[in-house]
CSV table of C-alpha atoms in Angstrom, one decimal:
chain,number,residue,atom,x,y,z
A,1,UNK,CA,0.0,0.0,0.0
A,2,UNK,CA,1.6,3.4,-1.0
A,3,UNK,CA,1.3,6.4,1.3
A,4,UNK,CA,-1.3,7.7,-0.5
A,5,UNK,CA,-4.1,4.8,0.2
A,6,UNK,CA,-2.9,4.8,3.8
A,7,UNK,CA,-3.7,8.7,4.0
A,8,UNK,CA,-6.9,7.5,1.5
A,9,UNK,CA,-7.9,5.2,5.0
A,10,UNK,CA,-7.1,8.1,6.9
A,11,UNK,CA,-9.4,10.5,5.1
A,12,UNK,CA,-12.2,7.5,5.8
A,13,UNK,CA,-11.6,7.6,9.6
A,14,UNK,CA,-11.8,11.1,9.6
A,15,UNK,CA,-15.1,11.2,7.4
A,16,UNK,CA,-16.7,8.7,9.9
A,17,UNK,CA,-16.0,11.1,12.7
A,18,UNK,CA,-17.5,13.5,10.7
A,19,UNK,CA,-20.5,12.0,9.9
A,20,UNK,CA,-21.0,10.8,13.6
A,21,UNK,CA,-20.8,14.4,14.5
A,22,UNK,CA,-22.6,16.5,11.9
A,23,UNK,CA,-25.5,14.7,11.6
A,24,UNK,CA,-27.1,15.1,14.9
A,25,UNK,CA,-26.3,19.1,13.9
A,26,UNK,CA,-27.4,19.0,10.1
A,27,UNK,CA,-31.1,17.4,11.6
A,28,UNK,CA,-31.4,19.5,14.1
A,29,UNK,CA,-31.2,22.5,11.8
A,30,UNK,CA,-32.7,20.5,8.9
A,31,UNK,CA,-35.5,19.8,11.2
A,32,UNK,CA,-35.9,22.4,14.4
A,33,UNK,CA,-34.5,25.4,12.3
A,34,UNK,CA,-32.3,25.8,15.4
A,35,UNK,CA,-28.3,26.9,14.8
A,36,UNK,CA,-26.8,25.1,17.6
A,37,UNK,CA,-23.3,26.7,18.0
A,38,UNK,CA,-23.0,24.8,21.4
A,39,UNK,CA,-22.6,21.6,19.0
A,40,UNK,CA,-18.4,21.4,19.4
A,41,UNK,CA,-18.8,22.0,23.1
A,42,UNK,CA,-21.1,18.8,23.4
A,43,UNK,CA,-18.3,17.3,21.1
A,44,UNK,CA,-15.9,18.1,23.8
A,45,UNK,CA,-17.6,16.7,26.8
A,46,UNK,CA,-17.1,13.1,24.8
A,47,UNK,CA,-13.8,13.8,24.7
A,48,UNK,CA,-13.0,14.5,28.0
A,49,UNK,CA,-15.4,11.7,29.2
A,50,UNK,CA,-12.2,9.5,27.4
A,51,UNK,CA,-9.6,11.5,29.2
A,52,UNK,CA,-11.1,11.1,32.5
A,53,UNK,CA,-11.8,7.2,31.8
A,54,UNK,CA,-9.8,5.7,29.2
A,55,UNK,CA,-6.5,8.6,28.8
A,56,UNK,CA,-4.4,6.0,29.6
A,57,UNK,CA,-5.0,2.8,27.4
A,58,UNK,CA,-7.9,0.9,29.6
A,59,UNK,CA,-9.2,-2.0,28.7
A,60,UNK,CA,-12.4,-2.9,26.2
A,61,UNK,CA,-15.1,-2.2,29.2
A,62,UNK,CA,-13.8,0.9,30.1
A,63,UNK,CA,-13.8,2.1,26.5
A,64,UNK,CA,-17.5,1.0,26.1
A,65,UNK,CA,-18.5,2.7,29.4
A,66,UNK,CA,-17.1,5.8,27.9
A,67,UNK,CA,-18.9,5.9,24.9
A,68,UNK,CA,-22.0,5.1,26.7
A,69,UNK,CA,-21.7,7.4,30.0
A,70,UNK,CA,-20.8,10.6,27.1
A,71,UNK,CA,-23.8,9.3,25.2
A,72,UNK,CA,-26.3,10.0,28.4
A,73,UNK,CA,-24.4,13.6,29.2
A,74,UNK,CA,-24.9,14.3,25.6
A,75,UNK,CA,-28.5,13.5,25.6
A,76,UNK,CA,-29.0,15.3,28.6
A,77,UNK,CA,-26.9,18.4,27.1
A,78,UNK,CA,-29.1,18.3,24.1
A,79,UNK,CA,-32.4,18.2,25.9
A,80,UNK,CA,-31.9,21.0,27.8
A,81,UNK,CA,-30.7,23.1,24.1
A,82,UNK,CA,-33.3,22.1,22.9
A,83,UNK,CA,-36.0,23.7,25.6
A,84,UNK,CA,-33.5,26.6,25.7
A,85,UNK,CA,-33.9,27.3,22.1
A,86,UNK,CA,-37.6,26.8,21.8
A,87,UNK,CA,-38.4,30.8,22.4
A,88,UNK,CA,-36.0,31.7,20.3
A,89,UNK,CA,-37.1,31.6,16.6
A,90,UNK,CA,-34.5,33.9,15.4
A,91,UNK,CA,-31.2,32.3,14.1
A,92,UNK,CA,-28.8,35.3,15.5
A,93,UNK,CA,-30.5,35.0,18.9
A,94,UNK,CA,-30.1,30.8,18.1
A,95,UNK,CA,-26.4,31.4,17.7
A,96,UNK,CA,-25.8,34.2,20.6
A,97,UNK,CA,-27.8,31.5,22.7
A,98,UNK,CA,-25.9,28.1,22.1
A,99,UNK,CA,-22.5,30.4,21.4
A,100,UNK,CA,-23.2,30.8,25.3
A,101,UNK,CA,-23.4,28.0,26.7
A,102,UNK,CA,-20.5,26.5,24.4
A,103,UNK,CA,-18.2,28.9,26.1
A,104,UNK,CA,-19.5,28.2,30.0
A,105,UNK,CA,-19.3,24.4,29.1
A,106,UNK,CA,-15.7,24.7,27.2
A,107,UNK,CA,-14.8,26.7,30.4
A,108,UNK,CA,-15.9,24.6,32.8
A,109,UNK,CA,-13.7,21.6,31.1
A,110,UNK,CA,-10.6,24.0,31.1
A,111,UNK,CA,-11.1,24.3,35.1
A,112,UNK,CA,-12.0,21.0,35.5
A,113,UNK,CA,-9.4,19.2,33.0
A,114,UNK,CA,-6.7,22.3,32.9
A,115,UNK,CA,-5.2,23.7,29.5
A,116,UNK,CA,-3.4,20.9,28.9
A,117,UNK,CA,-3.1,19.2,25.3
A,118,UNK,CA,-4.3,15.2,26.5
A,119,UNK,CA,-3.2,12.2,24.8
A,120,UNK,CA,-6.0,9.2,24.9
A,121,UNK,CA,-4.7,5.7,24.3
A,122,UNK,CA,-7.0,3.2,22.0
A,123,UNK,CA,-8.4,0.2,24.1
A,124,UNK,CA,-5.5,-1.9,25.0
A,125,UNK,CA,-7.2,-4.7,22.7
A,126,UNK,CA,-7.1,-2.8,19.3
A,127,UNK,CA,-4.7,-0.2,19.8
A,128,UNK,CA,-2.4,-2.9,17.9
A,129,UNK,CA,-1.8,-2.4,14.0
A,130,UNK,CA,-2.4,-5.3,11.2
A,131,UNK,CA,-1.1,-5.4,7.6
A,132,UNK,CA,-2.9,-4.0,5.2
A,133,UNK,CA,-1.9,-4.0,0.9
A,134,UNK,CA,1.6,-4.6,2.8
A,135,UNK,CA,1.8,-1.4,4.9
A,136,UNK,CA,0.4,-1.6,8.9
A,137,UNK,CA,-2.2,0.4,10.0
A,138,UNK,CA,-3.7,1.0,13.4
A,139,UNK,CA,-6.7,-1.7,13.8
A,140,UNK,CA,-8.6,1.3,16.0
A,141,UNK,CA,-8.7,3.6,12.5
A,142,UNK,CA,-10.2,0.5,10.8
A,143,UNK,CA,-12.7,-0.1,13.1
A,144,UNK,CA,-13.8,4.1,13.4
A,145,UNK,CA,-14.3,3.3,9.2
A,146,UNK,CA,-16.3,0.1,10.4
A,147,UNK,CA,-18.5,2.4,13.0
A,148,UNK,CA,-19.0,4.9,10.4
A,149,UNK,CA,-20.3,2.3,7.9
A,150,UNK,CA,-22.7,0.5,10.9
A,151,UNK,CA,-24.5,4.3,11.4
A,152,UNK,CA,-24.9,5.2,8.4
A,153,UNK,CA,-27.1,1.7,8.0
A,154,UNK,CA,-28.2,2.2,11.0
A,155,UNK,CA,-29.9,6.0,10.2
A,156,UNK,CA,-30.7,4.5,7.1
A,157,UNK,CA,-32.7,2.0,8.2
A,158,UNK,CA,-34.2,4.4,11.3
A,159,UNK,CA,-35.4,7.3,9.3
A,160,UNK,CA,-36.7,5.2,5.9
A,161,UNK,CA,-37.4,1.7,7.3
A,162,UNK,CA,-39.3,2.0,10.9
A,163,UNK,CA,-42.1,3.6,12.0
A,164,UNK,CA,-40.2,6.5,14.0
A,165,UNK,CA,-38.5,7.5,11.0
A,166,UNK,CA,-41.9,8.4,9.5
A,167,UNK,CA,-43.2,10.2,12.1
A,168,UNK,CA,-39.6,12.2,12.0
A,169,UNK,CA,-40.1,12.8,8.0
A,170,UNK,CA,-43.6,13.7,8.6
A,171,UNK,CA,-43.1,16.3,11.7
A,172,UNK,CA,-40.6,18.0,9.2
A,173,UNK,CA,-43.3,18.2,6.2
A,174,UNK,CA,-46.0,18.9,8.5
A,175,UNK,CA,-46.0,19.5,11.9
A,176,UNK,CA,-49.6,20.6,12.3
A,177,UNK,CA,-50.8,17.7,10.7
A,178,UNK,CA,-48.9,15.1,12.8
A,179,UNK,CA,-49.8,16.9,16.0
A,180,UNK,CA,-53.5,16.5,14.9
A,181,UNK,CA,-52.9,12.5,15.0
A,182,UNK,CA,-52.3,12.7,18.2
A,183,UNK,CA,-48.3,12.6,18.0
A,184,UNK,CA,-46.7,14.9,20.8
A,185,UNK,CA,-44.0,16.7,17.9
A,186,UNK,CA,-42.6,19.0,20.6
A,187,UNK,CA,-41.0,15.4,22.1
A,188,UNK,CA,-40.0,14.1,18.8
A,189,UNK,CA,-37.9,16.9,17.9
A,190,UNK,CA,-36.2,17.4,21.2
A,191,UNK,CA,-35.6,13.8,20.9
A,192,UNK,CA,-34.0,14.0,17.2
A,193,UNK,CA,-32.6,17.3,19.4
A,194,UNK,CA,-30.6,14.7,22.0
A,195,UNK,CA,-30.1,12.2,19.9
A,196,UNK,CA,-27.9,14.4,17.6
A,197,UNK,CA,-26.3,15.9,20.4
A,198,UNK,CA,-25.4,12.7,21.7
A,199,UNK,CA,-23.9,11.3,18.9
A,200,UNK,CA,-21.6,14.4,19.0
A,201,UNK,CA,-20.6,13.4,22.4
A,202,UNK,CA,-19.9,10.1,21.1
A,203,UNK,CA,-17.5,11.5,18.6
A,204,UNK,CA,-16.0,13.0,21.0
A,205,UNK,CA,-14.8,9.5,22.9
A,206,UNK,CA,-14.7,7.8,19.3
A,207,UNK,CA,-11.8,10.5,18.1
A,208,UNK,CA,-10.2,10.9,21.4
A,209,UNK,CA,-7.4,8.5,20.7
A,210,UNK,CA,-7.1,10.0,17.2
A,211,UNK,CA,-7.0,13.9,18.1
A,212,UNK,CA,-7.0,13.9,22.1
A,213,UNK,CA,-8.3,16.6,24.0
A,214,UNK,CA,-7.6,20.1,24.6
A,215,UNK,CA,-9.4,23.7,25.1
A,216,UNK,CA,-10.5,24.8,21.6
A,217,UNK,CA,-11.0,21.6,19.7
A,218,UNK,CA,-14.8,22.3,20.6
A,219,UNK,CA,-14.0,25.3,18.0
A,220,UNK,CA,-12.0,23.5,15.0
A,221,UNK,CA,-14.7,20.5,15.3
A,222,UNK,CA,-17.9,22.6,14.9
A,223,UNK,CA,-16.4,24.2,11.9
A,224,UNK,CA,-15.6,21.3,10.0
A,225,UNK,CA,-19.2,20.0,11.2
A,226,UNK,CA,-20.4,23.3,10.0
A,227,UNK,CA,-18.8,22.8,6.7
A,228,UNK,CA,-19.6,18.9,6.7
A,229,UNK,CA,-23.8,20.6,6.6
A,230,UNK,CA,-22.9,23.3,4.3
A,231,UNK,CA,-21.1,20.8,1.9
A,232,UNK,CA,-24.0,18.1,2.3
A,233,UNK,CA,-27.2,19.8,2.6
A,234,UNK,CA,-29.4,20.7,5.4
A,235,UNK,CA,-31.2,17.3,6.7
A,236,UNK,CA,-30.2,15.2,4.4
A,237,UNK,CA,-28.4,11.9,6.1
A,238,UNK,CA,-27.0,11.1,2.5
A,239,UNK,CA,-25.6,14.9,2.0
A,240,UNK,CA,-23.9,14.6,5.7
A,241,UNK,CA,-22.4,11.2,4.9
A,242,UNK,CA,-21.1,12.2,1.2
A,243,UNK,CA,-20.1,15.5,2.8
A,244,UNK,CA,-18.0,13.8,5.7
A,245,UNK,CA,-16.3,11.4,3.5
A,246,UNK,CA,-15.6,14.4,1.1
A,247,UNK,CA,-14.0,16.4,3.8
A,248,UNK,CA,-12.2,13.3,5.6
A,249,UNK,CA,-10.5,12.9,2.3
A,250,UNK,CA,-9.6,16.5,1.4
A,251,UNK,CA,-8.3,17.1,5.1
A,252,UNK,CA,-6.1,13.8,4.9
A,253,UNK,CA,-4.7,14.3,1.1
A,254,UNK,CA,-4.3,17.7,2.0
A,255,UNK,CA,-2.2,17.3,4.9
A,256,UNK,CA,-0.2,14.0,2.8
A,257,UNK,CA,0.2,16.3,-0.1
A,258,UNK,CA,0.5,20.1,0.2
A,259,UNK,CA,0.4,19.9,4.2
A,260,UNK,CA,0.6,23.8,4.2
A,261,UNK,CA,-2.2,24.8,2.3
A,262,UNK,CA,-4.2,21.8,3.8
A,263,UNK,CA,-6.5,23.9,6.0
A,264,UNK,CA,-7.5,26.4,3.1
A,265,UNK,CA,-8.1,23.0,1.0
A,266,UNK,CA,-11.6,22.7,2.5
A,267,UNK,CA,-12.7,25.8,2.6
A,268,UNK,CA,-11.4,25.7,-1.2
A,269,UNK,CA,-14.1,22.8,-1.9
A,270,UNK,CA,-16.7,24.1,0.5
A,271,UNK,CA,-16.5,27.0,-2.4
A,272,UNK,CA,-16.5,25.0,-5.2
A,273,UNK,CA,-19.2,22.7,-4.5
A,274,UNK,CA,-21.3,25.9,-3.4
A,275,UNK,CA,-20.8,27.3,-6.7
A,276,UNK,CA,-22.0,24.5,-8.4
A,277,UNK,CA,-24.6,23.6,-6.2
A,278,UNK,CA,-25.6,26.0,-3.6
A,279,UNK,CA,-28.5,24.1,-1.8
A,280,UNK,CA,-25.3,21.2,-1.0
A,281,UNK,CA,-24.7,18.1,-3.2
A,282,UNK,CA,-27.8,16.3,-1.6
A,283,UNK,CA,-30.5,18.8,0.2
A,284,UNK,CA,-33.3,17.4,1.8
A,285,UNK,CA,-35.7,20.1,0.1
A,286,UNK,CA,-37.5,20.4,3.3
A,287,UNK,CA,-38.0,17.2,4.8
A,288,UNK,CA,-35.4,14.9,6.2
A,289,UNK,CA,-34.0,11.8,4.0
A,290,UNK,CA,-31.9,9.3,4.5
């Protein structure tokens, strides 16, 4: 395998961790027209869930305890967003709302956790490397690509196969109508709400042995989320995935190739898919799809 493929698997890693965090923040403005800005904050609590239980290379359990204890804090984090942001209609007062409580949450970490740049070890059963095309590669990349695949079946199957997926398609396209059934919409959405944010926190723990934890990831990881949405189109689960993956492999062939002009990369294809198509490559044209 040459080093290209090998940065090729990294992009995919990195478009995984993408997916898993954008698309609780592409639905939740797909479907509750709310700009949650407090989105890399929640993203952040994941990751120092990892540094206070896993930082230095614990076992499987420990790992799985992680994901599942950042899970319920961002479920919580998101329900109370979500009943935060339901006054506020107005995107700027959206933004100046959630921008809030990112920075008391990101503070509160930095007290808590100091300023400190943390190293996570992968769980001391895959943090091995196997051979791949002839070249190693760390078996705890391989198996982020493997949880990126499993969610986006997963959501797949969730928003176009089961019943809760239609009465998430059909709050977007009609809210009124679905309340009239009898459907309580207000707990649906603040349910897509923590289930977004949760997945963020997830991410968080997920990309902790790849990117650690320090004070202002939150930042760097809601704009590449941000971008992720803007490239893929507002509620669309296909848009966030292609978007991710797009992004993973820009970042990752930028930094292989021209690693100093890596960062402007994106933005570089953020523009050019914009031009081309300004609603995102796949738009959910006002109702979510998988």
């Amino acid at each position: 395998m040459t080093g290209h493929l090998v940065s090729v698997l990294n992009g995919l890693a990195m478009g995984s961790l993408l997916f898993a965090i954008a698309l609780g923040l592409s639905l939740v403005f797909g479907m509750m027209d709310v700009l949650n800005l407090a989105h890399g904050a929640v993203y952040l609590v994941g990751a120092y869930v990892a540094v206070a239980l896993v930082a230095d290379g614990a076992g499987l359990a420990a790992f799985v305890l992680a994901v599942l204890l950042a899970a319920v804090l961002g479920a919580l984090l998101g329900g109370v967003l979500a009943g935060l942001t339901r006054a506020t209609p107005h995107h700027l007062d959206q933004a100046l709302l959630t921008l809030g409580v990112s920075l008391v949450v990101a503070e509160l970490l930095s007290i808590f956790f100091g300023n400190d740049v943390h190293s996570i070890a992968a769980p001391a059963p895959v943090a091995g490397s196997v051979v791949v095309f002839g070249e190693t590669y760390p078996v705890y990349r391989l198996l982020v690509i493997g949880f990126g695949v499993v969610l986006a079946v997963a959501v797949y199957v969730l928003v176009e196969r089961s019943v809760l997926g239609s009465v998430i398609r059909a709050t977007v396209a009609d809210r009124g109508m679905v309340s009239a059934l009898g459907i309580n919409t207000g707990r649906v959405l603040v349910g897509v709400f923590a289930a977004g944010a949760g997945l963020a926190a997830v991410g968080g723990v997920l990309a902790g042995p790849i990117l650690g934890a320090q004070p202002g990831l939150d930042e760097k990881v809601l704009l590449l989320a941000l971008v992720v949405v803007v490239i893929g189109g507002l509620g669309s689960v296909r848009g966030a995935l292609l978007g991710a993956v797009l992004i993973g492999q820009v970042q990752a062939l930028g930094t292989s190739l021209l690693p100093e002009y890596a960062s402007f990369l994106i933005f570089a294809a953020m523009g050019l898919v914009l031009l081309l198509r300004p609603a995102g490559l796949l738009p959910a044209g006002g109702a979510v799809r998988a």
